[in-house]
mmCIF file with all atom_site columns, C-alpha atoms in Angstrom:
data_model
loop_
_atom_site.group_PDB
_atom_site.id
_atom_site.type_symbol
_atom_site.label_atom_id
_atom_site.label_alt_id
_atom_site.label_comp_id
_atom_site.label_asym_id
_atom_site.label_entity_id
_atom_site.label_seq_id
_atom_site.pdbx_PDB_ins_code
_atom_site.Cartn_x
_atom_site.Cartn_y
_atom_site.Cartn_z
_atom_site.occupancy
_atom_site.B_iso_or_equiv
_atom_site.pdbx_formal_charge
_atom_site.auth_seq_id
_atom_site.auth_comp_id
_atom_site.auth_asym_id
_atom_site.auth_atom_id
_atom_site.pdbx_PDB_model_num
ATOM 1   C CA . MET P 1 1   ? -0.702  -2.307 -16.141 1.00 0.00 ? 1   MET P CA 1
ATOM 2   C CA . PRO P 1 2   ? 2.019   -0.023 -17.623 1.00 0.00 ? 2   PRO P CA 1
ATOM 3   C CA . GLU P 1 3   ? 1.136   3.612  -18.256 1.00 0.00 ? 3   GLU P CA 1
ATOM 4   C CA . GLU P 1 4   ? 1.310   3.176  -22.052 1.00 0.00 ? 4   GLU P CA 1
ATOM 5   C CA . GLN P 1 5   ? -1.324  0.415  -21.975 1.00 0.00 ? 5   GLN P CA 1
ATOM 6   C CA . THR P 1 6   ? -3.705  2.267  -19.644 1.00 0.00 ? 6   THR P CA 1
ATOM 7   C CA . PRO P 1 7   ? -6.758  3.632  -21.450 1.00 0.00 ? 7   PRO P CA 1
ATOM 8   C CA . PRO P 1 8   ? -6.790  7.421  -21.814 1.00 0.00 ? 8   PRO P CA 1
ATOM 9   C CA . GLU P 1 9   ? -10.005 7.651  -19.777 1.00 0.00 ? 9   GLU P CA 1
ATOM 10  C CA . ALA P 1 10  ? -8.342  6.009  -16.785 1.00 0.00 ? 10  ALA P CA 1
ATOM 11  C CA . ARG P 1 11  ? -5.322  8.323  -17.001 1.00 0.00 ? 11  ARG P CA 1
ATOM 12  C CA . LEU P 1 12  ? -7.628  11.333 -17.245 1.00 0.00 ? 12  LEU P CA 1
ATOM 13  C CA . GLY P 1 13  ? -9.607  10.119 -14.233 1.00 0.00 ? 13  GLY P CA 1
ATOM 14  C CA . ARG P 1 14  ? -6.439  9.717  -12.153 1.00 0.00 ? 14  ARG P CA 1
ATOM 15  C CA . GLU P 1 15  ? -5.193  13.140 -13.185 1.00 0.00 ? 15  GLU P CA 1
ATOM 16  C CA . VAL P 1 16  ? -8.507  14.797 -12.280 1.00 0.00 ? 16  VAL P CA 1
ATOM 17  C CA . ALA P 1 17  ? -8.603  12.980 -8.930  1.00 0.00 ? 17  ALA P CA 1
ATOM 18  C CA . ARG P 1 18  ? -5.017  14.031 -8.169  1.00 0.00 ? 18  ARG P CA 1
ATOM 19  C CA . LYS P 1 19  ? -5.734  17.679 -8.930  1.00 0.00 ? 19  LYS P CA 1
ATOM 20  C CA . ALA P 1 20  ? -8.974  17.625 -6.936  1.00 0.00 ? 20  ALA P CA 1
ATOM 21  C CA . GLU P 1 21  ? -7.154  16.175 -3.924  1.00 0.00 ? 21  GLU P CA 1
ATOM 22  C CA . ARG P 1 22  ? -4.456  18.826 -4.186  1.00 0.00 ? 22  ARG P CA 1
ATOM 23  C CA . LYS P 1 23  ? -7.097  21.563 -4.335  1.00 0.00 ? 23  LYS P CA 1
ATOM 24  C CA . LEU P 1 24  ? -8.893  20.139 -1.277  1.00 0.00 ? 24  LEU P CA 1
ATOM 25  C CA . ARG P 1 25  ? -5.620  19.994 0.672   1.00 0.00 ? 25  ARG P CA 1
ATOM 26  C CA . ALA P 1 26  ? -4.962  23.642 -0.204  1.00 0.00 ? 26  ALA P CA 1
ATOM 27  C CA . ARG P 1 27  ? -8.443  24.632 1.005   1.00 0.00 ? 27  ARG P CA 1
ATOM 28  C CA . ARG P 1 28  ? -7.994  22.754 4.284   1.00 0.00 ? 28  ARG P CA 1
ATOM 29  C CA . ARG P 1 29  ? -4.617  24.352 4.828   1.00 0.00 ? 29  ARG P CA 1
ATOM 30  C CA . GLY P 1 30  ? -5.961  27.815 4.094   1.00 0.00 ? 30  GLY P CA 1
ATOM 31  C CA . ARG P 1 31  ? -4.144  30.852 2.817   1.00 0.00 ? 31  ARG P CA 1
ATOM 32  C CA . HIS P 1 32  ? -0.864  31.989 4.267   1.00 0.00 ? 32  HIS P CA 1
ATOM 33  C CA . PRO P 1 33  ? -1.186  35.123 6.392   1.00 0.00 ? 33  PRO P CA 1
ATOM 34  C CA . LEU P 1 34  ? 0.420   38.400 5.439   1.00 0.00 ? 34  LEU P CA 1
ATOM 35  C CA . TRP P 1 35  ? 3.178   37.846 7.992   1.00 0.00 ? 35  TRP P CA 1
ATOM 36  C CA . PHE P 1 36  ? 4.179   34.645 6.231   1.00 0.00 ? 36  PHE P CA 1
ATOM 37  C CA . GLY P 1 37  ? 4.709   36.558 2.976   1.00 0.00 ? 37  GLY P CA 1
ATOM 38  C CA . LEU P 1 38  ? 6.674   39.304 4.685   1.00 0.00 ? 38  LEU P CA 1
ATOM 39  C CA . GLY P 1 39  ? 8.802   36.748 6.499   1.00 0.00 ? 39  GLY P CA 1
ATOM 40  C CA . MET P 1 40  ? 9.481   34.916 3.253   1.00 0.00 ? 40  MET P CA 1
ATOM 41  C CA . PHE P 1 41  ? 10.395  38.197 1.576   1.00 0.00 ? 41  PHE P CA 1
ATOM 42  C CA . GLY P 1 42  ? 12.873  38.887 4.388   1.00 0.00 ? 42  GLY P CA 1
ATOM 43  C CA . LEU P 1 43  ? 14.292  35.380 4.230   1.00 0.00 ? 43  LEU P CA 1
ATOM 44  C CA . ILE P 1 44  ? 14.913  35.693 0.496   1.00 0.00 ? 44  ILE P CA 1
ATOM 45  C CA . GLY P 1 45  ? 16.512  39.109 0.960   1.00 0.00 ? 45  GLY P CA 1
ATOM 46  C CA . TRP P 1 46  ? 18.867  37.918 3.663   1.00 0.00 ? 46  TRP P CA 1
ATOM 47  C CA . SER P 1 47  ? 19.720  34.740 1.785   1.00 0.00 ? 47  SER P CA 1
ATOM 48  C CA . VAL P 1 48  ? 21.049  36.899 -1.077  1.00 0.00 ? 48  VAL P CA 1
ATOM 49  C CA . ALA P 1 49  ? 22.481  39.771 1.006   1.00 0.00 ? 49  ALA P CA 1
ATOM 50  C CA . LEU P 1 50  ? 24.613  37.757 3.436   1.00 0.00 ? 50  LEU P CA 1
ATOM 51  C CA . PRO P 1 51  ? 26.689  35.810 0.886   1.00 0.00 ? 51  PRO P CA 1
ATOM 52  C CA . THR P 1 52  ? 27.098  39.006 -1.169  1.00 0.00 ? 52  THR P CA 1
ATOM 53  C CA . VAL P 1 53  ? 28.366  41.053 1.782   1.00 0.00 ? 53  VAL P CA 1
ATOM 54  C CA . ALA P 1 54  ? 30.595  38.183 2.903   1.00 0.00 ? 54  ALA P CA 1
ATOM 55  C CA . GLY P 1 55  ? 32.071  37.930 -0.590  1.00 0.00 ? 55  GLY P CA 1
ATOM 56  C CA . VAL P 1 56  ? 32.738  41.662 -0.798  1.00 0.00 ? 56  VAL P CA 1
ATOM 57  C CA . SER P 1 57  ? 34.319  41.702 2.684   1.00 0.00 ? 57  SER P CA 1
ATOM 58  C CA . LEU P 1 58  ? 36.595  38.789 1.905   1.00 0.00 ? 58  LEU P CA 1
ATOM 59  C CA . GLY P 1 59  ? 37.442  40.327 -1.464  1.00 0.00 ? 59  GLY P CA 1
ATOM 60  C CA . LEU P 1 60  ? 38.422  43.645 0.101   1.00 0.00 ? 60  LEU P CA 1
ATOM 61  C CA . TRP P 1 61  ? 40.611  41.861 2.616   1.00 0.00 ? 61  TRP P CA 1
ATOM 62  C CA . LEU P 1 62  ? 42.293  39.824 -0.134  1.00 0.00 ? 62  LEU P CA 1
ATOM 63  C CA . ASP P 1 63  ? 42.820  42.935 -2.292  1.00 0.00 ? 63  ASP P CA 1
ATOM 64  C CA . ASN P 1 64  ? 44.523  44.684 0.620   1.00 0.00 ? 64  ASN P CA 1
ATOM 65  C CA . ARG P 1 65  ? 46.742  41.680 1.394   1.00 0.00 ? 65  ARG P CA 1
ATOM 66  C CA . PHE P 1 66  ? 47.570  40.537 -2.148  1.00 0.00 ? 66  PHE P CA 1
ATOM 67  C CA . ALA P 1 67  ? 47.425  43.486 -4.517  1.00 0.00 ? 67  ALA P CA 1
ATOM 68  C CA . GLY P 1 68  ? 47.411  42.452 -8.143  1.00 0.00 ? 68  GLY P CA 1
ATOM 69  C CA . PRO P 1 69  ? 45.565  42.619 -11.425 1.00 0.00 ? 69  PRO P CA 1
ATOM 70  C CA . PRO P 1 70  ? 42.645  40.355 -10.540 1.00 0.00 ? 70  PRO P CA 1
ATOM 71  C CA . SER P 1 71  ? 40.108  42.201 -8.431  1.00 0.00 ? 71  SER P CA 1
ATOM 72  C CA . TRP P 1 72  ? 39.179  39.832 -5.644  1.00 0.00 ? 72  TRP P CA 1
ATOM 73  C CA . THR P 1 73  ? 36.409  42.172 -4.553  1.00 0.00 ? 73  THR P CA 1
ATOM 74  C CA . LEU P 1 74  ? 34.584  41.985 -7.888  1.00 0.00 ? 74  LEU P CA 1
ATOM 75  C CA . THR P 1 75  ? 35.214  38.272 -8.285  1.00 0.00 ? 75  THR P CA 1
ATOM 76  C CA . LEU P 1 76  ? 33.891  37.405 -4.844  1.00 0.00 ? 76  LEU P CA 1
ATOM 77  C CA . LEU P 1 77  ? 31.004  39.862 -5.256  1.00 0.00 ? 77  LEU P CA 1
ATOM 78  C CA . PHE P 1 78  ? 29.763  37.917 -8.270  1.00 0.00 ? 78  PHE P CA 1
ATOM 79  C CA . ILE P 1 79  ? 30.349  34.582 -6.524  1.00 0.00 ? 79  ILE P CA 1
ATOM 80  C CA . GLY P 1 80  ? 28.450  35.840 -3.452  1.00 0.00 ? 80  GLY P CA 1
ATOM 81  C CA . VAL P 1 81  ? 25.508  37.004 -5.581  1.00 0.00 ? 81  VAL P CA 1
ATOM 82  C CA . ALA P 1 82  ? 25.439  33.660 -7.407  1.00 0.00 ? 82  ALA P CA 1
ATOM 83  C CA . ILE P 1 83  ? 25.474  31.708 -4.132  1.00 0.00 ? 83  ILE P CA 1
ATOM 84  C CA . GLY P 1 84  ? 22.764  33.986 -2.758  1.00 0.00 ? 84  GLY P CA 1
ATOM 85  C CA . CYS P 1 85  ? 20.550  33.458 -5.793  1.00 0.00 ? 85  CYS P CA 1
ATOM 86  C CA . VAL P 1 86  ? 20.921  29.687 -5.564  1.00 0.00 ? 86  VAL P CA 1
ATOM 87  C CA . ASN P 1 87  ? 20.109  29.918 -1.857  1.00 0.00 ? 87  ASN P CA 1
ATOM 88  C CA . ALA P 1 88  ? 17.006  32.034 -2.550  1.00 0.00 ? 88  ALA P CA 1
ATOM 89  C CA . TRP P 1 89  ? 15.902  29.615 -5.270  1.00 0.00 ? 89  TRP P CA 1
ATOM 90  C CA . TYR P 1 90  ? 16.198  26.751 -2.787  1.00 0.00 ? 90  TYR P CA 1
ATOM 91  C CA . TRP P 1 91  ? 13.926  28.495 -0.244  1.00 0.00 ? 91  TRP P CA 1
ATOM 92  C CA . VAL P 1 92  ? 11.332  29.479 -2.830  1.00 0.00 ? 92  VAL P CA 1
ATOM 93  C CA . ARG P 1 93  ? 11.220  25.931 -4.226  1.00 0.00 ? 93  ARG P CA 1
ATOM 94  C CA . ARG P 1 94  ? 10.950  24.518 -0.711  1.00 0.00 ? 94  ARG P CA 1
ATOM 95  C CA . GLU P 1 95  ? 7.948   26.695 0.126   1.00 0.00 ? 95  GLU P CA 1
ATOM 96  C CA . ALA P 1 96  ? 6.269   26.106 -3.240  1.00 0.00 ? 96  ALA P CA 1
ATOM 97  C CA . ARG P 1 97  ? 6.434   22.320 -2.840  1.00 0.00 ? 97  ARG P CA 1
ATOM 98  C CA . PRO P 1 98  ? 3.149   20.745 -1.747  1.00 0.00 ? 98  PRO P CA 1
ATOM 99  C CA . ARG P 1 99  ? 3.262   19.223 1.721   1.00 0.00 ? 99  ARG P CA 1
ATOM 100 C CA . ASP P 1 100 ? 1.360   16.097 2.543   1.00 0.00 ? 100 ASP P CA 1
#
């Protein structure tokens, strides 16, 4: 039966059952230890820091080799920060996703 034709009570029942199952899975899995949080914090930090430092390093090298009006250092700094933020977002989303 399509979702539009399903009675609201049945949809509500499925939704409640789905949330209850998710809560039970979380209880079985338990809480993450403190070390998990610290490790995740470090992972996020490095995932932003490495592309930023790489961008600045490459930008400095390009500015020394090809002097000109565009600042390669600033350009690649912003690109490195953007890549790092996307990378950090990926890791946070991955850890927030429920695992079956």
